[in-house]
XYZ file of C-alpha atoms in Angstrom:
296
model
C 108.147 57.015 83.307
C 105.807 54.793 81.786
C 102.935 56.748 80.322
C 105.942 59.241 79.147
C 107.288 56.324 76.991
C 103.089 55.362 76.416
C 102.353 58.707 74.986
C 104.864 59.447 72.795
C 105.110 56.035 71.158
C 101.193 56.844 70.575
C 102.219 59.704 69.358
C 104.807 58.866 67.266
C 102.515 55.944 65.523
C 100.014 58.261 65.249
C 102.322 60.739 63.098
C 103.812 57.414 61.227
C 100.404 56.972 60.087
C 100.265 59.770 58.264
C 96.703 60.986 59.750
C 96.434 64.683 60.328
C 99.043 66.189 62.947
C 95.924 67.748 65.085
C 95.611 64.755 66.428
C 99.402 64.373 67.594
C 98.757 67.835 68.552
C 96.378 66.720 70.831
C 98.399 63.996 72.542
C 101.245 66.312 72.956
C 99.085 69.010 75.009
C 97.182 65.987 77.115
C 100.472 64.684 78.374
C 101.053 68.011 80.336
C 103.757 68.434 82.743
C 104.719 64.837 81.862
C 107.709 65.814 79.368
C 107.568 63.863 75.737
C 111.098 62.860 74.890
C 113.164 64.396 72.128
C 112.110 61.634 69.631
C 108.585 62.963 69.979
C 109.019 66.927 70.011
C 111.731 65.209 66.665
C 108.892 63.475 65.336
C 106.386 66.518 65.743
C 108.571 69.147 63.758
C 109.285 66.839 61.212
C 105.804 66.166 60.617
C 104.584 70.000 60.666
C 107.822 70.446 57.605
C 106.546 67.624 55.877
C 103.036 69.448 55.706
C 104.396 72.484 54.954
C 103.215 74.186 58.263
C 107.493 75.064 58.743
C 105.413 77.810 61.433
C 104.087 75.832 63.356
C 107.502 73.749 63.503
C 109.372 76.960 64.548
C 106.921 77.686 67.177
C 107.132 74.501 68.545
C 111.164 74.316 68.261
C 111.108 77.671 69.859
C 109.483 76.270 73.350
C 111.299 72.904 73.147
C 114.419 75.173 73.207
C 112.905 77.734 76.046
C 111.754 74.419 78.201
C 115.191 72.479 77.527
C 116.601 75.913 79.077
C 114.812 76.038 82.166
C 114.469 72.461 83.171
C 118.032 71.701 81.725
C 116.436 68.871 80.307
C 118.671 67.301 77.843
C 116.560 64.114 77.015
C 113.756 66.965 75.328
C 116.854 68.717 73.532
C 116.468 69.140 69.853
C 119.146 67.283 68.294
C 120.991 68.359 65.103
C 118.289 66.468 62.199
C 116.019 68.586 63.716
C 117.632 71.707 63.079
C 119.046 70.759 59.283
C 115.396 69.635 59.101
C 113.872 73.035 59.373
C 116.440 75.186 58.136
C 116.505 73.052 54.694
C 112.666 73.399 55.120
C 113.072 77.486 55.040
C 115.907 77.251 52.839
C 113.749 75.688 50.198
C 110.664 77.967 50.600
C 112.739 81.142 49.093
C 110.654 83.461 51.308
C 112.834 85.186 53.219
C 116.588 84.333 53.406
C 116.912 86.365 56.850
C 114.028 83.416 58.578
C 116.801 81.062 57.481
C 119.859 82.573 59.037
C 117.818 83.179 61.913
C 116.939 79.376 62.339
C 121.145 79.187 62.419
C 121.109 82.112 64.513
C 119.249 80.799 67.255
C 121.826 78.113 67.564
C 125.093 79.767 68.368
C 122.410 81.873 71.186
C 121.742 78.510 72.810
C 124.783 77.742 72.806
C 125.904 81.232 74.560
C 123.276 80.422 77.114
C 124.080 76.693 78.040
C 127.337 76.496 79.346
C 127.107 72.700 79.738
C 128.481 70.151 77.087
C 125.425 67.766 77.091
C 123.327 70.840 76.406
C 125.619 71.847 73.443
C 124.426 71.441 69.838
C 127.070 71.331 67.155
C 125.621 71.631 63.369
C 127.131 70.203 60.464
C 127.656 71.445 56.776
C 124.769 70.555 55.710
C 123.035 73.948 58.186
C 125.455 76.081 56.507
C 125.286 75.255 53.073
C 121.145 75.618 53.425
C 121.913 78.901 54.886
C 123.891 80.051 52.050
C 121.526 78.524 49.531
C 119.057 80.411 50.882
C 120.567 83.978 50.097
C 122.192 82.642 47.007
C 118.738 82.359 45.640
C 117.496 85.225 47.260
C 117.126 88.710 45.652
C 118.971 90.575 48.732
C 121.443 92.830 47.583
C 123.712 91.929 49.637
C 123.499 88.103 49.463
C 126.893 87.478 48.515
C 128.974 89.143 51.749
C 126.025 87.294 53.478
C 127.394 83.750 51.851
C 131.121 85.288 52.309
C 130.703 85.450 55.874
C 128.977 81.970 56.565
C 131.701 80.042 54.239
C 134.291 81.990 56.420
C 132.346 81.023 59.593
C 132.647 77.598 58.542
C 136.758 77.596 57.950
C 137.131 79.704 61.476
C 135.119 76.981 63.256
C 136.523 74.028 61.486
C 139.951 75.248 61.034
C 139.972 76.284 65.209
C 138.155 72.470 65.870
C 135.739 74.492 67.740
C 133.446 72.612 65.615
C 134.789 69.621 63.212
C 131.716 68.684 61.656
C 131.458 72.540 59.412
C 134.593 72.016 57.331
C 133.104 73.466 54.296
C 132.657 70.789 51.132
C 132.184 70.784 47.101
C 128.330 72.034 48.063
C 129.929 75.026 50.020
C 131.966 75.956 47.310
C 128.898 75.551 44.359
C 127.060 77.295 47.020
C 128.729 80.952 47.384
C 129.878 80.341 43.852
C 125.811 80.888 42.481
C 125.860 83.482 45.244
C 128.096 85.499 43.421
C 126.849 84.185 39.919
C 123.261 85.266 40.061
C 124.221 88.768 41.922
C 123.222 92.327 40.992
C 126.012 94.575 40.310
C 124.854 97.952 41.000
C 127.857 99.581 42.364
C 130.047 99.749 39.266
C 133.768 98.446 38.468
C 134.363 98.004 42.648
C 131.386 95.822 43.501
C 132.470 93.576 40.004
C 135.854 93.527 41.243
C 135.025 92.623 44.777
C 132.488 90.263 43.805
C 135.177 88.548 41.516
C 137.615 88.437 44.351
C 134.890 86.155 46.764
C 134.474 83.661 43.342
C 138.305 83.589 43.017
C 139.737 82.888 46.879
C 136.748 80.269 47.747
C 137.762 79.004 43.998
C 141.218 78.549 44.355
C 140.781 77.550 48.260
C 140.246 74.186 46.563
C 142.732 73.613 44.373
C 144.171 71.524 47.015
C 141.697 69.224 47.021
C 141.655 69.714 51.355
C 137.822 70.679 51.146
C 137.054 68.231 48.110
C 137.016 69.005 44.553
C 135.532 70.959 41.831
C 133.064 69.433 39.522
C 131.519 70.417 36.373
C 129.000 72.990 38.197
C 132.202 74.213 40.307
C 133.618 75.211 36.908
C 130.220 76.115 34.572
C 129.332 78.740 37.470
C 132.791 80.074 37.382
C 133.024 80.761 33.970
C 129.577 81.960 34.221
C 131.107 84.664 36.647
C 133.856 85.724 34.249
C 131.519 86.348 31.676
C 129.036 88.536 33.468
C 131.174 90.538 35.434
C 134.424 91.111 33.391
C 134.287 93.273 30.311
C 135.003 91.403 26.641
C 138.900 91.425 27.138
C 142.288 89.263 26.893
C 142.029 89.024 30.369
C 138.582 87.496 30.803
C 139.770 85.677 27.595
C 142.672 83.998 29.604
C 140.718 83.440 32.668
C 138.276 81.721 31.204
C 141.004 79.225 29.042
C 143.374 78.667 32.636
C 139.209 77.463 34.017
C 138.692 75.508 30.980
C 142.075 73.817 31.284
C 141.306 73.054 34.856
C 138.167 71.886 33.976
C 139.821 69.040 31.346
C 142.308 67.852 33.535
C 140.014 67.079 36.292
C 137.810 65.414 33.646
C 134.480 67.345 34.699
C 133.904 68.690 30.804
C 130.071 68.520 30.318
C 127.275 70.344 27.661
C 126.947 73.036 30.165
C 130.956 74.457 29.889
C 131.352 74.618 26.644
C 127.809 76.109 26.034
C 129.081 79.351 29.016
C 132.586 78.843 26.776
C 130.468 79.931 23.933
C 128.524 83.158 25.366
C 132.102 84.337 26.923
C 134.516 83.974 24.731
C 135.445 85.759 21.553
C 134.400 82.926 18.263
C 138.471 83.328 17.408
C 139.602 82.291 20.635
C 137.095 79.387 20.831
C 138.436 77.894 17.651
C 142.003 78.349 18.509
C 141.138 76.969 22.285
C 138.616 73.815 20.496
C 140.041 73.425 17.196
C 138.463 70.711 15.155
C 135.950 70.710 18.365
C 134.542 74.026 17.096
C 132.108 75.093 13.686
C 130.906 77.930 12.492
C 127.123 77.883 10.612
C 126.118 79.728 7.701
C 124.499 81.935 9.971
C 127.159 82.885 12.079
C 125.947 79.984 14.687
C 128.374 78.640 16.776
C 128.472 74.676 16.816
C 130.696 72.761 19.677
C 131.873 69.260 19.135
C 133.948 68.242 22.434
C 134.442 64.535 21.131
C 136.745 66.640 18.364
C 138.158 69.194 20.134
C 142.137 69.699 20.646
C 143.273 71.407 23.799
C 146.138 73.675 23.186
């Protein structure tokens, strides 16, 4: 009704203000069993992020959810800002990955719960690709089958149309790619090799250009993975050129390839690969000139 709309547009100028949030706090709990609307609960979580209390915004999304539940309420529901809001939010804390897949978590319960449409929240990309930031940052050991199964999530719901709005983008891709790039091989050859074989499907899943394209961080991160987790050999040799090559016919050459061209590749190679493009120092320094270089 009336004082409904009353309160929450006093409470939603009072958050605008910027003044402290206690005081939105306090308009919230005075309303009582007259529900805010969702732009206010919105308005509230957003401003406890913004102050960094991302707590306080979970505890409050928590019994917006329960109370959306029970009164089957859909003008209280969270919508979908909301929720990219406060996962980002964890995302970007680097705390604790697992807080951020649980914020995504929570989601697909809801979901389970609600069996009507109007109650149903669909996330985007965006969710998932904060999700898999979050562990690709993280120091969990197994951070990159957790970023293996989320991209995978993503092509099984966008790929079934269950949900439209997860097909899986560049930012996916650069995503699980620094996943696998910043990982801790502690189990030998196999975890390299397995590890290697995530980079290389979600790699060459966009060749096709269906899920976008690669850009210079697509192909600095995957050299980067060549050179860390295969041994000095013709093999990581050629992998690295067939990347390169990519990399120059899709124009995305920056400082940043040919400086992971230099720590991976054998200095013969480099000037056979860069020719004039390449020059070697007195003191055995490596110099790279790509407004010279000649691509075999």
């Amino acid at each position: 009704g009336k004082e409904t709309e009353m309160a929450s547009a006093c409470n939603d100028a009072f958050i605008n203000s910027g003044r402290s949030i206690r005081g939105s706090d306090r308009i919230l709990e005075k309303m009582g069993k007259r529900l805010p609307n969702s732009v206010s609960y919105n308005n509230q979580i957003c401003a406890y992020v913004k102050n960094g209390n991302i707590d306080e915004a979970l505890d409050l999304l928590s019994a917006v959810e329960a109370k959306c539940v029970e009164t089957g309420n859909v003008a209280i529901r969270p919508n979908v800002s909301t929720y990219t809001l406060v996962i980002k939010a964890l995302s970007k804390s680097k705390v604790n990955p697992q807080r951020t897949q649980d914020a995504l978590d929570r989601i697909d319960a809801l979901n389970d719960i609600n069996n009507s449409d109007s109650l149903r929240i669909d996330v985007d990309c965006a969710c998932y690709n904060a999700v898999m930031d979050a562990w690709g940052w993280s120091s969990a050991p197994d951070k990159v089958q957790r970023a293996n199964k989320l991209f995978h999530r993503m092509l099984e719901l966008y790929k079934s149309e269950s949900n439209l709005q997860v097909k899986p983008n560049i930012v996916t891709l650069n995503s699980l790619l620094n996943a696998c790039a910043f990982a801790r091989v502690k189990g030998g050859e196999g975890h390299a090799a397995a590890l290697l074989e995530v980079a290389t499907n979600a790699f060459e899943m966009f060749a096709n250009g269906e899920y976008g394209s690669a850009n210079g961080l697509t192909y600095f991160t995957m050299l980067k993975i060549f050179s860390k987790f295969l041994p000095m050999n013709d093999d990581r040799t050629e992998k690295m050129k067939n990347t390169f090559y990519q990399c120059c016919e899709n124009g995305c050459l920056d400082k940043k390839v040919f400086r992971q061209l230099e720590k991976g590749m054998p200095v013969n190679e480099l000037k056979l690969l860069l020719g004039d493009g390449l020059s070697i120092g007195s003191a055995g320094n490596v110099r790279m000139d790509k407004h010279k270089k000649t691509i075999g």
